[in-house]
Amino acid sequence: MVEKNHRLLIPAGGGCIGVIKIGKYFLTPLLFVDTTLSQLEVIMSRVFAYCRVSTTEQATENQLFAIQKAGFEVTNDRCVSETISGSTEAMKRPAFRAMVEHSLEKGDTLVVLKLDRLGRDA
């Protein structure tokens, strides 16, 4: 049973197909090559961005810049950033979990720069 209905947008070239299960939530990735279509799709929902880095020597600003450059309007209060290993399960990351459980609502769109920002195999 899917408890929430969120969309995950990965800018063209992000390389993702299918449904991503994070804990008890399912995210449906949508790949857009046509930026006009992505703009129409996003206009109907609130847009959030998730940016993750693994070490304190890295910064998330470049990820947010690339997402915005791809045409997604993300306000500062809807950009979630954290410094945590990609091998940590997504729902065990404090900022990601808080966003999914308390900020995202049905119909909202979550944008990540690349699929590996959500996680990877250890």
PDB file of C-alpha atoms in Angstrom:
ATOM      1  CA  MET A   1       0.000   0.000   0.000  1.00  0.00           C
ATOM      2  CA  VAL A   2       1.386   3.376  -1.002  1.00  0.00           C
ATOM      3  CA  GLU A   3       0.796   5.875   1.793  1.00  0.00           C
ATOM      4  CA  LYS A   4       1.945   8.972  -0.051  1.00  0.00           C
ATOM      5  CA  ASN A   5       2.052   9.881  -3.693  1.00  0.00           C
ATOM      6  CA  HIS A   6       5.179  11.899  -4.486  1.00  0.00           C
ATOM      7  CA  ARG A   7       6.973  12.363  -7.754  1.00  0.00           C
ATOM      8  CA  LEU A   8      10.713  12.330  -8.099  1.00  0.00           C
ATOM      9  CA  LEU A   9      12.185  14.337 -10.945  1.00  0.00           C
ATOM     10  CA  ILE A  10      15.715  13.727 -12.092  1.00  0.00           C
ATOM     11  CA  PRO A  11      16.990  16.205 -14.682  1.00  0.00           C
ATOM     12  CA  ALA A  12      17.695  14.623 -18.077  1.00  0.00           C
ATOM     13  CA  GLY A  13      20.846  12.538 -17.956  1.00  0.00           C
ATOM     14  CA  GLY A  14      20.244  11.444 -14.350  1.00  0.00           C
ATOM     15  CA  GLY A  15      19.687   7.896 -15.538  1.00  0.00           C
ATOM     16  CA  CYS A  16      16.736   6.497 -13.600  1.00  0.00           C
ATOM     17  CA  ILE A  17      13.754   4.370 -14.532  1.00  0.00           C
ATOM     18  CA  GLY A  18      11.188   2.665 -12.310  1.00  0.00           C
ATOM     19  CA  VAL A  19       9.730   3.210  -8.869  1.00  0.00           C
ATOM     20  CA  ILE A  20      11.981   3.871  -5.904  1.00  0.00           C
ATOM     21  CA  LYS A  21      10.908   2.512  -2.519  1.00  0.00           C
ATOM     22  CA  ILE A  22      12.251   4.402   0.473  1.00  0.00           C
ATOM     23  CA  GLY A  23      11.055   2.825   3.684  1.00  0.00           C
ATOM     24  CA  LYS A  24       7.292   2.545   3.370  1.00  0.00           C
ATOM     25  CA  TYR A  25       7.127   5.309   0.754  1.00  0.00           C
ATOM     26  CA  PHE A  26       7.276   4.957  -3.015  1.00  0.00           C
ATOM     27  CA  LEU A  27       8.690   7.655  -5.280  1.00  0.00           C
ATOM     28  CA  THR A  28       7.967   7.511  -8.978  1.00  0.00           C
ATOM     29  CA  PRO A  29      10.825   8.965 -11.010  1.00  0.00           C
ATOM     30  CA  LEU A  30       9.900  10.899 -14.114  1.00  0.00           C
ATOM     31  CA  LEU A  31      12.594  11.638 -16.655  1.00  0.00           C
ATOM     32  CA  PHE A  32      12.056  14.646 -18.865  1.00  0.00           C
ATOM     33  CA  VAL A  33      14.041  15.374 -21.957  1.00  0.00           C
ATOM     34  CA  ASP A  34      11.536  18.026 -23.008  1.00  0.00           C
ATOM     35  CA  THR A  35      11.928  20.856 -20.476  1.00  0.00           C
ATOM     36  CA  THR A  36       8.609  22.359 -21.573  1.00  0.00           C
ATOM     37  CA  LEU A  37       6.813  19.231 -20.409  1.00  0.00           C
ATOM     38  CA  SER A  38       8.677  19.240 -17.097  1.00  0.00           C
ATOM     39  CA  GLN A  39       7.721  22.866 -16.503  1.00  0.00           C
ATOM     40  CA  LEU A  40       4.033  22.098 -17.118  1.00  0.00           C
ATOM     41  CA  GLU A  41       4.199  19.095 -14.821  1.00  0.00           C
ATOM     42  CA  VAL A  42       5.938  20.993 -12.026  1.00  0.00           C
ATOM     43  CA  ILE A  43       3.654  24.050 -12.184  1.00  0.00           C
ATOM     44  CA  MET A  44       0.883  21.955 -10.673  1.00  0.00           C
ATOM     45  CA  SER A  45       2.834  20.999  -7.540  1.00  0.00           C
ATOM     46  CA  ARG A  46       5.202  22.295  -4.917  1.00  0.00           C
ATOM     47  CA  VAL A  47       8.808  21.516  -5.780  1.00  0.00           C
ATOM     48  CA  PHE A  48      11.354  20.299  -3.225  1.00  0.00           C
ATOM     49  CA  ALA A  49      15.045  19.554  -3.776  1.00  0.00           C
ATOM     50  CA  TYR A  50      17.158  17.050  -1.867  1.00  0.00           C
ATOM     51  CA  CYS A  51      20.912  17.655  -1.911  1.00  0.00           C
ATOM     52  CA  ARG A  52      23.356  15.350  -0.126  1.00  0.00           C
ATOM     53  CA  VAL A  53      27.109  15.274   0.307  1.00  0.00           C
ATOM     54  CA  SER A  54      29.204  12.712   2.164  1.00  0.00           C
ATOM     55  CA  THR A  55      31.806  14.891   3.887  1.00  0.00           C
ATOM     56  CA  THR A  56      32.024  18.334   5.442  1.00  0.00           C
ATOM     57  CA  GLU A  57      34.645  19.274   2.843  1.00  0.00           C
ATOM     58  CA  GLN A  58      31.923  19.073   0.181  1.00  0.00           C
ATOM     59  CA  ALA A  59      29.068  21.519  -0.407  1.00  0.00           C
ATOM     60  CA  THR A  60      25.518  21.076  -1.677  1.00  0.00           C
ATOM     61  CA  GLU A  61      25.210  24.492  -3.342  1.00  0.00           C
ATOM     62  CA  ASN A  62      26.401  23.162  -6.709  1.00  0.00           C
ATOM     63  CA  GLN A  63      23.644  20.522  -6.696  1.00  0.00           C
ATOM     64  CA  LEU A  64      20.948  23.119  -6.040  1.00  0.00           C
ATOM     65  CA  PHE A  65      22.442  25.385  -8.723  1.00  0.00           C
ATOM     66  CA  ALA A  66      22.333  22.538 -11.285  1.00  0.00           C
ATOM     67  CA  ILE A  67      18.716  21.718 -10.371  1.00  0.00           C
ATOM     68  CA  GLN A  68      17.728  25.364 -10.786  1.00  0.00           C
ATOM     69  CA  LYS A  69      19.703  25.621 -14.030  1.00  0.00           C
ATOM     70  CA  ALA A  70      17.694  22.633 -15.321  1.00  0.00           C
ATOM     71  CA  GLY A  71      14.595  24.813 -14.928  1.00  0.00           C
ATOM     72  CA  PHE A  72      13.188  23.778 -11.558  1.00  0.00           C
ATOM     73  CA  GLU A  73      12.178  26.610  -9.235  1.00  0.00           C
ATOM     74  CA  VAL A  74      12.998  25.563  -5.694  1.00  0.00           C
ATOM     75  CA  THR A  75      12.632  28.041  -2.855  1.00  0.00           C
ATOM     76  CA  ASN A  76      15.178  27.972  -0.026  1.00  0.00           C
ATOM     77  CA  ASP A  77      12.608  26.638   2.438  1.00  0.00           C
ATOM     78  CA  ARG A  78      11.991  23.660   0.132  1.00  0.00           C
ATOM     79  CA  CYS A  79      15.634  22.715  -0.339  1.00  0.00           C
ATOM     80  CA  VAL A  80      16.760  19.997   2.050  1.00  0.00           C
ATOM     81  CA  SER A  81      20.518  19.512   2.377  1.00  0.00           C
ATOM     82  CA  GLU A  82      22.513  17.209   4.566  1.00  0.00           C
ATOM     83  CA  THR A  83      25.976  15.787   5.052  1.00  0.00           C
ATOM     84  CA  ILE A  84      25.706  12.033   5.476  1.00  0.00           C
ATOM     85  CA  SER A  85      27.044   8.909   3.783  1.00  0.00           C
ATOM     86  CA  GLY A  86      25.162   7.624   0.768  1.00  0.00           C
ATOM     87  CA  SER A  87      25.288   4.148   2.317  1.00  0.00           C
ATOM     88  CA  THR A  88      22.960   5.330   5.109  1.00  0.00           C
ATOM     89  CA  GLU A  89      19.400   4.283   4.269  1.00  0.00           C
ATOM     90  CA  ALA A  90      17.390   7.283   3.118  1.00  0.00           C
ATOM     91  CA  MET A  91      14.759   7.031   5.843  1.00  0.00           C
ATOM     92  CA  LYS A  92      17.518   6.878   8.481  1.00  0.00           C
ATOM     93  CA  ARG A  93      18.807  10.292   7.406  1.00  0.00           C
ATOM     94  CA  PRO A  94      17.321  12.923   9.742  1.00  0.00           C
ATOM     95  CA  ALA A  95      16.769  15.701   7.182  1.00  0.00           C
ATOM     96  CA  PHE A  96      15.445  13.401   4.441  1.00  0.00           C
ATOM     97  CA  ARG A  97      13.113  11.605   6.849  1.00  0.00           C
ATOM     98  CA  ALA A  98      11.755  14.896   8.223  1.00  0.00           C
ATOM     99  CA  MET A  99      11.113  16.136   4.683  1.00  0.00           C
ATOM    100  CA  VAL A 100       9.256  12.966   3.641  1.00  0.00           C
ATOM    101  CA  GLU A 101       7.231  12.658   6.835  1.00  0.00           C
ATOM    102  CA  HIS A 102       6.478  16.315   7.586  1.00  0.00           C
ATOM    103  CA  SER A 103       6.954  18.482   4.491  1.00  0.00           C
ATOM    104  CA  LEU A 104       6.024  16.520   1.371  1.00  0.00           C
ATOM    105  CA  GLU A 105       2.339  16.269   0.614  1.00  0.00           C
ATOM    106  CA  LYS A 106       0.396  14.348  -2.006  1.00  0.00           C
ATOM    107  CA  GLY A 107       1.233  15.715  -5.448  1.00  0.00           C
ATOM    108  CA  ASP A 108       4.497  17.393  -4.409  1.00  0.00           C
ATOM    109  CA  THR A 109       7.583  16.913  -6.557  1.00  0.00           C
ATOM    110  CA  LEU A 110      11.004  15.964  -5.210  1.00  0.00           C
ATOM    111  CA  VAL A 111      13.973  16.761  -7.445  1.00  0.00           C
ATOM    112  CA  VAL A 112      17.447  15.289  -7.002  1.00  0.00           C
ATOM    113  CA  LEU A 113      20.435  16.013  -9.212  1.00  0.00           C
ATOM    114  CA  LYS A 114      21.439  12.365  -9.561  1.00  0.00           C
ATOM    115  CA  LEU A 115      19.971   9.129  -8.275  1.00  0.00           C
ATOM    116  CA  ASP A 116      23.052   8.458  -6.126  1.00  0.00           C
ATOM    117  CA  ARG A 117      22.115  11.474  -3.969  1.00  0.00           C
ATOM    118  CA  LEU A 118      19.250   9.334  -2.647  1.00  0.00           C
ATOM    119  CA  GLY A 119      21.541   6.449  -1.838  1.00  0.00           C
ATOM    120  CA  ARG A 120      23.801   3.699  -3.017  1.00  0.00           C
ATOM    121  CA  ASP A 121      24.820   0.183  -2.100  1.00  0.00           C
ATOM    122  CA  ALA A 122      27.411   0.037   0.669  1.00  0.00           C
TER     123      ALA A 122
END
